[in-house]
Short mmCIF file of C-alpha atoms and ligand atoms in Angstrom, two decimals:
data_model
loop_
_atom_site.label_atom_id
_atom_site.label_comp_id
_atom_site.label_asym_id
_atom_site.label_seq_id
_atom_site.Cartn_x
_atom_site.Cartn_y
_atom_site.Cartn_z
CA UNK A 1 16.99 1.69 7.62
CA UNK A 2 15.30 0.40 10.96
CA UNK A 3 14.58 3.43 13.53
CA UNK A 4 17.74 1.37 15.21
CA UNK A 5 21.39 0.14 14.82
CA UNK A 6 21.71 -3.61 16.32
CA UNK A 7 25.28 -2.97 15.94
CA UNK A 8 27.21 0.23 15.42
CA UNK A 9 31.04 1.21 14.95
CA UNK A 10 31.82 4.95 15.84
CA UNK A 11 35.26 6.20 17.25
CA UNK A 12 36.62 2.72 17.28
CA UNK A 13 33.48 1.38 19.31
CA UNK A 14 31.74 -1.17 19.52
CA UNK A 15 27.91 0.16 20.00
CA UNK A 16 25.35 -2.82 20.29
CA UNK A 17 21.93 -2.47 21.45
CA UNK A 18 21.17 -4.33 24.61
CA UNK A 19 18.38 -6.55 23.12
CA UNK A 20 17.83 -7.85 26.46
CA UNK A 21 16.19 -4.95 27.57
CA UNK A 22 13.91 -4.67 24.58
CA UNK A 23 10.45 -3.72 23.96
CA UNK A 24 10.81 -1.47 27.15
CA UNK A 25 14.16 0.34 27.13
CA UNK A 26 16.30 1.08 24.29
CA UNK A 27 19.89 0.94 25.88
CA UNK A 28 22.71 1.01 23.89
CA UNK A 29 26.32 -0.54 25.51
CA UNK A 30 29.95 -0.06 24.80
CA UNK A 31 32.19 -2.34 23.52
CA UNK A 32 36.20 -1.73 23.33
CA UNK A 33 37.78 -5.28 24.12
CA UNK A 34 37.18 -8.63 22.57
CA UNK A 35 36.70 -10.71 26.24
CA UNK A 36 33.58 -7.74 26.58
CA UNK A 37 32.24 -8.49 22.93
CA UNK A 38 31.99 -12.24 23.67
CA UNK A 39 30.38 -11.86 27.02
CA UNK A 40 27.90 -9.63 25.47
CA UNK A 41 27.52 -12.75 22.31
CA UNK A 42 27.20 -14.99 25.36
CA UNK A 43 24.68 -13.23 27.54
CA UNK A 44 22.60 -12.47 24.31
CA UNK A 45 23.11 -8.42 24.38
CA UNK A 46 23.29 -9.09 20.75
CA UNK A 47 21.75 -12.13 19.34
CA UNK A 48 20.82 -13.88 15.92
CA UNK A 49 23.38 -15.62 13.81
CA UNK A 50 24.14 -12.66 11.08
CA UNK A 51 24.48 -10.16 14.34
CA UNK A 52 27.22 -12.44 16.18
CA UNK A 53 29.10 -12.98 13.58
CA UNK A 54 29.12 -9.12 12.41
CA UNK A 55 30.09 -8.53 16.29
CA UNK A 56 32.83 -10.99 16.41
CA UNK A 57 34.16 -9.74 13.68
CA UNK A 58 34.42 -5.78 15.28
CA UNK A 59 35.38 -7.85 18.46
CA UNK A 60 38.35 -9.02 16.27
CA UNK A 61 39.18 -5.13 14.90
CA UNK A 62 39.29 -4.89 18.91
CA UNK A 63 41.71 -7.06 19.65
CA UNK A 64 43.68 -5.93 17.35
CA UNK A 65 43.47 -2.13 18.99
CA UNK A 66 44.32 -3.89 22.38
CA UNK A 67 47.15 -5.78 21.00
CA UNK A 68 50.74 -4.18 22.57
CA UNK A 69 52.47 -6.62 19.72
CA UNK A 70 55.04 -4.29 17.48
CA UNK A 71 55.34 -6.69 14.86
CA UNK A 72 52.42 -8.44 12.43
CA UNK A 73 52.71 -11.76 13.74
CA UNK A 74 52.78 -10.92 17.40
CA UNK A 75 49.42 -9.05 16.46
CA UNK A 76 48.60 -11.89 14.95
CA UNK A 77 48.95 -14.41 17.81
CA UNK A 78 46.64 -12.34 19.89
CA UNK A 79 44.20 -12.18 17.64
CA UNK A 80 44.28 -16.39 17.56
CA UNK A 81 43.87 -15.92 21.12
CA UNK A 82 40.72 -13.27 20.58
CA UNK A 83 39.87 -15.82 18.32
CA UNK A 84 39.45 -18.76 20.35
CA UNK A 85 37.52 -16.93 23.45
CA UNK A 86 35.26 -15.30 20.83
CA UNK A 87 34.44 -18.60 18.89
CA UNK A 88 33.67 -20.26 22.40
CA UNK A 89 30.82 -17.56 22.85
CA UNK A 90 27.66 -19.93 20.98
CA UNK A 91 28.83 -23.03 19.48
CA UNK A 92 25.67 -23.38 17.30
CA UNK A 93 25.00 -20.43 14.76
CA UNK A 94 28.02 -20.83 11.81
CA UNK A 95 27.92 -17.08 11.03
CA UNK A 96 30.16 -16.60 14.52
CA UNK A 97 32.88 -18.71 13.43
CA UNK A 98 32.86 -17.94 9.44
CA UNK A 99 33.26 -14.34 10.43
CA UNK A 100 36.22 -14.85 12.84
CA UNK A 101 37.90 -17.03 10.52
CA UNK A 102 37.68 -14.46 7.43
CA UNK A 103 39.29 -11.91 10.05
CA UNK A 104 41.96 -14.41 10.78
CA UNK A 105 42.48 -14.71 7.06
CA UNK A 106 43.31 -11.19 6.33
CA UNK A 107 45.43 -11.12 9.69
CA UNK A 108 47.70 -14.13 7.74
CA UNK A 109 47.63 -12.58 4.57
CA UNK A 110 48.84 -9.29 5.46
CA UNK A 111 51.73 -10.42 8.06
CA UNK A 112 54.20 -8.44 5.25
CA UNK A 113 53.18 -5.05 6.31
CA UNK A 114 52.87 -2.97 9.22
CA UNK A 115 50.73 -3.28 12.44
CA UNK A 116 48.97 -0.11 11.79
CA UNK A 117 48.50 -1.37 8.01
CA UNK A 118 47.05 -5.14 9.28
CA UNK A 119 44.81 -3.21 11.84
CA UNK A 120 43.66 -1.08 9.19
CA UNK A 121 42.42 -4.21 6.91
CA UNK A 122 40.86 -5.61 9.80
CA UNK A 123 38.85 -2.74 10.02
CA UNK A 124 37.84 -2.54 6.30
CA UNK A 125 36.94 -6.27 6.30
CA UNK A 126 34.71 -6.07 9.40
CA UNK A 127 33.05 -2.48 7.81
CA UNK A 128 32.90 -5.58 4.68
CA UNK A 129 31.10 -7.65 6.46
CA UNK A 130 28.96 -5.09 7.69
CA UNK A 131 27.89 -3.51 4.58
CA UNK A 132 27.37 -7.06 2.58
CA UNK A 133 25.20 -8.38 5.23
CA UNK A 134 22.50 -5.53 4.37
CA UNK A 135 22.65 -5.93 0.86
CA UNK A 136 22.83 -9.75 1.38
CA UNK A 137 19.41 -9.62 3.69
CA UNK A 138 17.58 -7.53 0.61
CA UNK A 139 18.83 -9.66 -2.34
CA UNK A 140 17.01 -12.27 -0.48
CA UNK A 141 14.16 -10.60 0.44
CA UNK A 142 13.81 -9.34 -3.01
CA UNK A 143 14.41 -13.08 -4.46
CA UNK A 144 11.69 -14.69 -2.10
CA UNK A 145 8.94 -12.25 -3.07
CA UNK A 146 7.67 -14.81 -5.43
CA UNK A 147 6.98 -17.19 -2.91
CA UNK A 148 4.92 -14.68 -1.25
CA UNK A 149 1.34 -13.75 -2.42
CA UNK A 150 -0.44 -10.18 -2.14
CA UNK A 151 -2.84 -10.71 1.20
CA UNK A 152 -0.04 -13.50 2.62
CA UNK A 153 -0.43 -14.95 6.23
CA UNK A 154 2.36 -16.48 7.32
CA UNK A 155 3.97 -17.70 10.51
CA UNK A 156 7.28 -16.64 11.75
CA UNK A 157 9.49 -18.28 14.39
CA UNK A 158 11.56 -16.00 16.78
CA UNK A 159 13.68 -13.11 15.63
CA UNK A 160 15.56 -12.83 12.47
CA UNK A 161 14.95 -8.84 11.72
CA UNK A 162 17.10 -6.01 11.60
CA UNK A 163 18.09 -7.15 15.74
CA UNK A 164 19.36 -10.56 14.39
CA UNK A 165 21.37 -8.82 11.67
CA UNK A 166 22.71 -5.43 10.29
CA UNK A 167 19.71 -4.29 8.91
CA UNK A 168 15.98 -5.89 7.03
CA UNK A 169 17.19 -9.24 8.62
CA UNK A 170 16.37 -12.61 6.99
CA UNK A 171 12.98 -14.40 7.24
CA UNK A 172 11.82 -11.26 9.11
CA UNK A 173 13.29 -9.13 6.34
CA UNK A 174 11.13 -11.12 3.54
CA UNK A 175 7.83 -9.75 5.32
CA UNK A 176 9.23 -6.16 5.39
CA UNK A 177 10.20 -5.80 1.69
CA UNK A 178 6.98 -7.37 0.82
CA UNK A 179 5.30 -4.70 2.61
CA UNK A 180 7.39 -2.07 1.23
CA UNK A 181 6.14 -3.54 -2.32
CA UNK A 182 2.64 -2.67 -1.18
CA UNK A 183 1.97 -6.25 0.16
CA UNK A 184 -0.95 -6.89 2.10
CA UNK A 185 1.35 -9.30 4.49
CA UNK A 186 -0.05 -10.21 8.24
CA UNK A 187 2.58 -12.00 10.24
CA UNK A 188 1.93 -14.56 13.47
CA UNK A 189 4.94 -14.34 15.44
CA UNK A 190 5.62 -17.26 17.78
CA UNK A 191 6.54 -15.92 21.08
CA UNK A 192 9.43 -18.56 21.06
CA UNK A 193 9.64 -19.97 24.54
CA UNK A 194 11.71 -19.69 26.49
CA UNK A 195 13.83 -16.15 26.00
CA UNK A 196 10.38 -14.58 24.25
CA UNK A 197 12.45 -13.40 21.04
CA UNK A 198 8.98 -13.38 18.68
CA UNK A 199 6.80 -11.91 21.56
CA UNK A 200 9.39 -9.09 22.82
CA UNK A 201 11.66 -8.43 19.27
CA UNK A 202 9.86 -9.43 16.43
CA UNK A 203 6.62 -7.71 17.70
CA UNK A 204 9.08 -4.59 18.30
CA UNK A 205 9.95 -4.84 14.62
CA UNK A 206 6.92 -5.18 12.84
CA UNK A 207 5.29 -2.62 15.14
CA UNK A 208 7.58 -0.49 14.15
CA UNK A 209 7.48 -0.98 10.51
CA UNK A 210 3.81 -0.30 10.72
CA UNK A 211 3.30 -3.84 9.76
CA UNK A 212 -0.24 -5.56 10.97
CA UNK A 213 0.84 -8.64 13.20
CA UNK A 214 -0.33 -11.38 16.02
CA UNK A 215 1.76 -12.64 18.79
CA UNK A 216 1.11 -16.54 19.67
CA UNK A 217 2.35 -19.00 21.49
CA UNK A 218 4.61 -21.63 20.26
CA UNK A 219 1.89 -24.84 20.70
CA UNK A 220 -0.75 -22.38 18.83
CA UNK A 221 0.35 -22.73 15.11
CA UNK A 222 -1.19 -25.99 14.50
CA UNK A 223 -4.75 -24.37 15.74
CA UNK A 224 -3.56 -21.18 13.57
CA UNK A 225 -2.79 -23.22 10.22
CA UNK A 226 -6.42 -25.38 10.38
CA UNK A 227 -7.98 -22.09 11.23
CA UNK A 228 -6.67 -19.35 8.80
CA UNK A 229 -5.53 -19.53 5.44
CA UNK A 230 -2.09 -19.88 6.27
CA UNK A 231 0.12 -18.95 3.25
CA UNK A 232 3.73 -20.70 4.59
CA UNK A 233 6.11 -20.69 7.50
CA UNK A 234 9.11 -18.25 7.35
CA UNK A 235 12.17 -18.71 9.75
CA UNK A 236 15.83 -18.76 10.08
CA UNK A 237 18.61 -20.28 10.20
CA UNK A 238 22.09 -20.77 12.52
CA UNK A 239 23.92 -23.21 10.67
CA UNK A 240 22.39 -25.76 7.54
CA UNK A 241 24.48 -28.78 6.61
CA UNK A 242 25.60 -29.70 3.23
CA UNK A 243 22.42 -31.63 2.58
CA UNK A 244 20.17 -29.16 3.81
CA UNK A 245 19.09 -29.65 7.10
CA UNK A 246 18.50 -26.92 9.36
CA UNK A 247 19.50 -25.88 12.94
CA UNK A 248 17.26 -23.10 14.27
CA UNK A 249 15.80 -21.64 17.33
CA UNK A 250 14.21 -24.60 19.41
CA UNK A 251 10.74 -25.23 17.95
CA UNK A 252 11.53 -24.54 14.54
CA UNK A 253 11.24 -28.51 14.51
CA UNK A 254 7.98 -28.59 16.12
CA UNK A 255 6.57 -25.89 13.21
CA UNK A 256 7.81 -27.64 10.25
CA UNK A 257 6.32 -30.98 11.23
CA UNK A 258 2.98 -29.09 11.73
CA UNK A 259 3.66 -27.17 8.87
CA UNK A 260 3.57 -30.38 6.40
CA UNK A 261 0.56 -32.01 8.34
CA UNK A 262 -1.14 -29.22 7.19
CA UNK A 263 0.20 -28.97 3.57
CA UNK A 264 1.57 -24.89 4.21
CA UNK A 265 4.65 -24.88 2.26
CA UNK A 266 8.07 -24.10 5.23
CA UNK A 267 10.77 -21.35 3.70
CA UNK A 268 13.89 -21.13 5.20
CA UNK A 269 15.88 -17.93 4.84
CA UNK A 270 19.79 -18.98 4.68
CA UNK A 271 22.40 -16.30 4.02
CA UNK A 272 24.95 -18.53 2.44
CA UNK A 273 27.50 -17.42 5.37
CA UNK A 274 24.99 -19.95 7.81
CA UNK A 275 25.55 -22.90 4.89
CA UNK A 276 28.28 -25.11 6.50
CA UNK A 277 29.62 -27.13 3.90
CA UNK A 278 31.96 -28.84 6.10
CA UNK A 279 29.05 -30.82 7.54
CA UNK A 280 26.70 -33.87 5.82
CA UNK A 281 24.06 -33.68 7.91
CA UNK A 282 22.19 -32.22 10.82
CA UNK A 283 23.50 -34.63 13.14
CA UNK A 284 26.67 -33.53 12.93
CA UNK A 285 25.51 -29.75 14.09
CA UNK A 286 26.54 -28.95 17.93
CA UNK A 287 23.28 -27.80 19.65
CA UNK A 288 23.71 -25.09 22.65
CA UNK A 289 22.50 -25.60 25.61
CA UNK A 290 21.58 -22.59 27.82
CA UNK A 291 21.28 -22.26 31.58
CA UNK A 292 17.93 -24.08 33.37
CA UNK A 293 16.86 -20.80 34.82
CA UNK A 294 15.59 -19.58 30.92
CA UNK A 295 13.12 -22.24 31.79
CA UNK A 296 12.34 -22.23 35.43
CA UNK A 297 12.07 -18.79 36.17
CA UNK A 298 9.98 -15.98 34.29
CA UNK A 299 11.26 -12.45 35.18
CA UNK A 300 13.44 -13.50 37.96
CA UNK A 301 10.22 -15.29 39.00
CA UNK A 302 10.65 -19.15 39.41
CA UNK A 303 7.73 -21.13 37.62
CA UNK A 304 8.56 -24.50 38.55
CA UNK A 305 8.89 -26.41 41.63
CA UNK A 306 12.47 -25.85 43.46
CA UNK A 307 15.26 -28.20 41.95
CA UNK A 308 12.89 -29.52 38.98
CA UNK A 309 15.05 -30.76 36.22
CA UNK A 310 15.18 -29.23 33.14
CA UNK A 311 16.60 -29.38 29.46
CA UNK A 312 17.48 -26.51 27.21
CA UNK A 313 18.38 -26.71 24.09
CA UNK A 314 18.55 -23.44 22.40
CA UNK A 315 18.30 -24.74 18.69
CA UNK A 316 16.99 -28.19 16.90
CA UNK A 317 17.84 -29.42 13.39
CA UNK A 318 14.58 -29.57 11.27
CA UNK A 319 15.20 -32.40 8.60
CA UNK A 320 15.52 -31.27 5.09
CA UNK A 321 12.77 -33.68 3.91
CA UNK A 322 10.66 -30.59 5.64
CA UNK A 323 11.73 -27.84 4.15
CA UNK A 324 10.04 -26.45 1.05
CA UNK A 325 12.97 -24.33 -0.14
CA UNK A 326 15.99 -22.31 0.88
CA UNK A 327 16.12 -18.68 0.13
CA UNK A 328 19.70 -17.20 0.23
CA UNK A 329 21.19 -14.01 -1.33
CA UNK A 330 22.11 -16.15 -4.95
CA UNK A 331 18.47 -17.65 -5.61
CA UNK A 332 16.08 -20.41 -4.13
CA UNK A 333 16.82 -23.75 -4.11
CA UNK A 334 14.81 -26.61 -3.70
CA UNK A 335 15.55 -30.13 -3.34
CA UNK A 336 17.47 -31.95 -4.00
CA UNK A 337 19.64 -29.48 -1.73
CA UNK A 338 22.95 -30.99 -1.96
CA UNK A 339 23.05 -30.21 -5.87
CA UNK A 340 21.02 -27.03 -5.26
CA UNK A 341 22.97 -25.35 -2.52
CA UNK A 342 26.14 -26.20 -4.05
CA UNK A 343 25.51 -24.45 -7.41
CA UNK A 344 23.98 -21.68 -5.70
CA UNK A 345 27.46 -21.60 -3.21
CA UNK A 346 29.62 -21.74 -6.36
CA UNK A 347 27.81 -19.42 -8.56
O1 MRU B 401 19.27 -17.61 20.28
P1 MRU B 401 19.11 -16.58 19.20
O2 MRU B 401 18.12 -15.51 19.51
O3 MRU B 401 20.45 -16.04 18.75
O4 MRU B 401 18.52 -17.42 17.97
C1 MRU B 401 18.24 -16.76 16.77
C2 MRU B 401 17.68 -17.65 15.74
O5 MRU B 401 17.54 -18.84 15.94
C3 MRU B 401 17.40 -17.05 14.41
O6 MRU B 401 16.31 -17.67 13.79
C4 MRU B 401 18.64 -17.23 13.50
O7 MRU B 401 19.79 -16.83 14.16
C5 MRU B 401 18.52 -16.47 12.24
S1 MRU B 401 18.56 -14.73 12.52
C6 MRU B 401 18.56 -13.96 11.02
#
């Protein structure tokens, strides 16, 4: 386990730690009503696409605590209504809306019972999701360690550790089971302009887990790949359409093209819960767009001229054509991904 709980359920609490305040404090907040749990999605207490959805999901269990309904399917309309407000907290990262709609399900499919029976289920399938996402995280960590030499360098965008999941986290989560095999593994972690999740949480991480890593900034990888023996680029993922292109943190774009000037081979770590069938391609993925003031201010400090216009996009789609292969939880799969990710999905 991490020497931390992203998210926590004890005495029908919601505990998440305020990632926020991380690498200097380690606060840990409250949660007992769903409007609170999506606020904190929102305002990025708790961030990365396996951690929302895992929150929304307890945010569900919530509702159904708050619910006054005495019958199943007047619990069930409020949960609809939980449903909707939660949903509406990020638009881009699948994982939110996947795990929302699995609570729903169980909500619909136990309406013959009791409300103390359907609450009950709700909280078994969110301790579900819970649990699987660990194991999920290792099986592919354990899967990708043949991409990943003894002595590896590799470059990792943002954070997808144990903070942007349960526990070992994705991309993140590939570099700590390596070094738990006895890996010689150095990680560069992009700082990740502009909410600093490499520099402040992924640096956090890997100090942590005793492993040896370098902090640069985001226009630094193409010096870093011509000037060290750059194994591949690891990141994550917040939603990947059915032909396997890939929305992730903003910049993730930027690396990959970089990445294949340079011939260093670009993993992508997908749980298959971020694999949104529903959708062709990339262009179909709604990108979130955050408030100006990520951009123009540093610390409360403004870093730009007053009333300069800005754009912030919290994500981009990285075309699969750059994308050397997909890890998820089943197996890799490399292209063609619309054949690959689909047996993989239906194994
Ligand atoms: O805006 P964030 O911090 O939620 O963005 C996180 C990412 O983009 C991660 O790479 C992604 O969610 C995968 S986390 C395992």
């Amino acid at each position: 386990m991490a020497p931390f709980r992203s998210i926590a359920w004890e005495n029908e609490t919601l505990i998440l730690l305020d990632q926020r305040q991380l690498p200097h404090q380690t606060v840990y907040l409250q949660y007992r009503d769903p409007a609170s749990v999506a606020d904190a999605i929102q305002t990025m207490v708790v961030r990365g696409a396996p951690a929302i959805g895992v929150t929304a999901a307890f945010g569900m269990v919530l509702a159904a605590t708050a619910s006054t309904a005495t019958q199943p399917d007047g619990l069930l309309n409020d949960l609809q209504t939980a449903a909707h407000r939660l949903m509406q907290a990020r638009p881009t990262a699948v994982n939110l809306a996947w795990a929302v709609k699995r609570m729903l399900a169980v909500a619909s499919e136990s309406l013959a019972g009791s409300v103390a029976s359907l609450r009950q289920q709700l909280i078994d399938e969110a301790q579900n999701i819970y649990q699987a996402d660990i194991q999920i995280n290792r099986q592919m960590g354990l899967h990708a360690q043949s991409l990943i030499p003894d002595g590896a360098k590799v470059i990792h965008h943002c954070n997808t550790g144990a903070l942007a999941t349960v526990d070992y986290g994705t991309a993140l989560g590939v570099i700590r089971i390596a070094h738990e095999q006895g890996k010689q593994i150095h990680a560069f972690l992009d700082e990740t302009r502009p909410r600093l999740q490499g520099a402040s949480l992924s640096a956090y991480e890997l100090k942590a887990y005793g492993i040896p890593h370098t902090v640069i900034v985001d226009g630094a990888s193409g010096y870093v790949m011509k000037t060290q023996k750059i194994n591949c680029c690891l990141v994550g993922c917040d939603r990947v359409s059915a032909n396997g292109d890939v929305a992730n943190k903003i910049g993730t774009y930027n690396l990959a093209i970089v990445a294949k000037a340079h011939r260093v081979p670009f993993y992508v770590a997908c749980p298959l819960s971020t694999l949104d069938r529903s959708l062709s391609n990339g262009d179909e993925i709604n990108i979130e767009e955050r408030a100006p003031e990520e951009i123009t201010h540093i610390q409360g400090q403004p870093i730009t001229p007053a009333g300069t216009q800005v754009l912030n996009p919290a994500f981009d789609v990285t075309p699969h054509e750059y994308i050397t292969a997909i890890i998820t939880e089943k197996g890799i799969a490399y292209p063609p991904y619309p054949k690959t990710l689909a047996a993989l999905f239906d194994t």
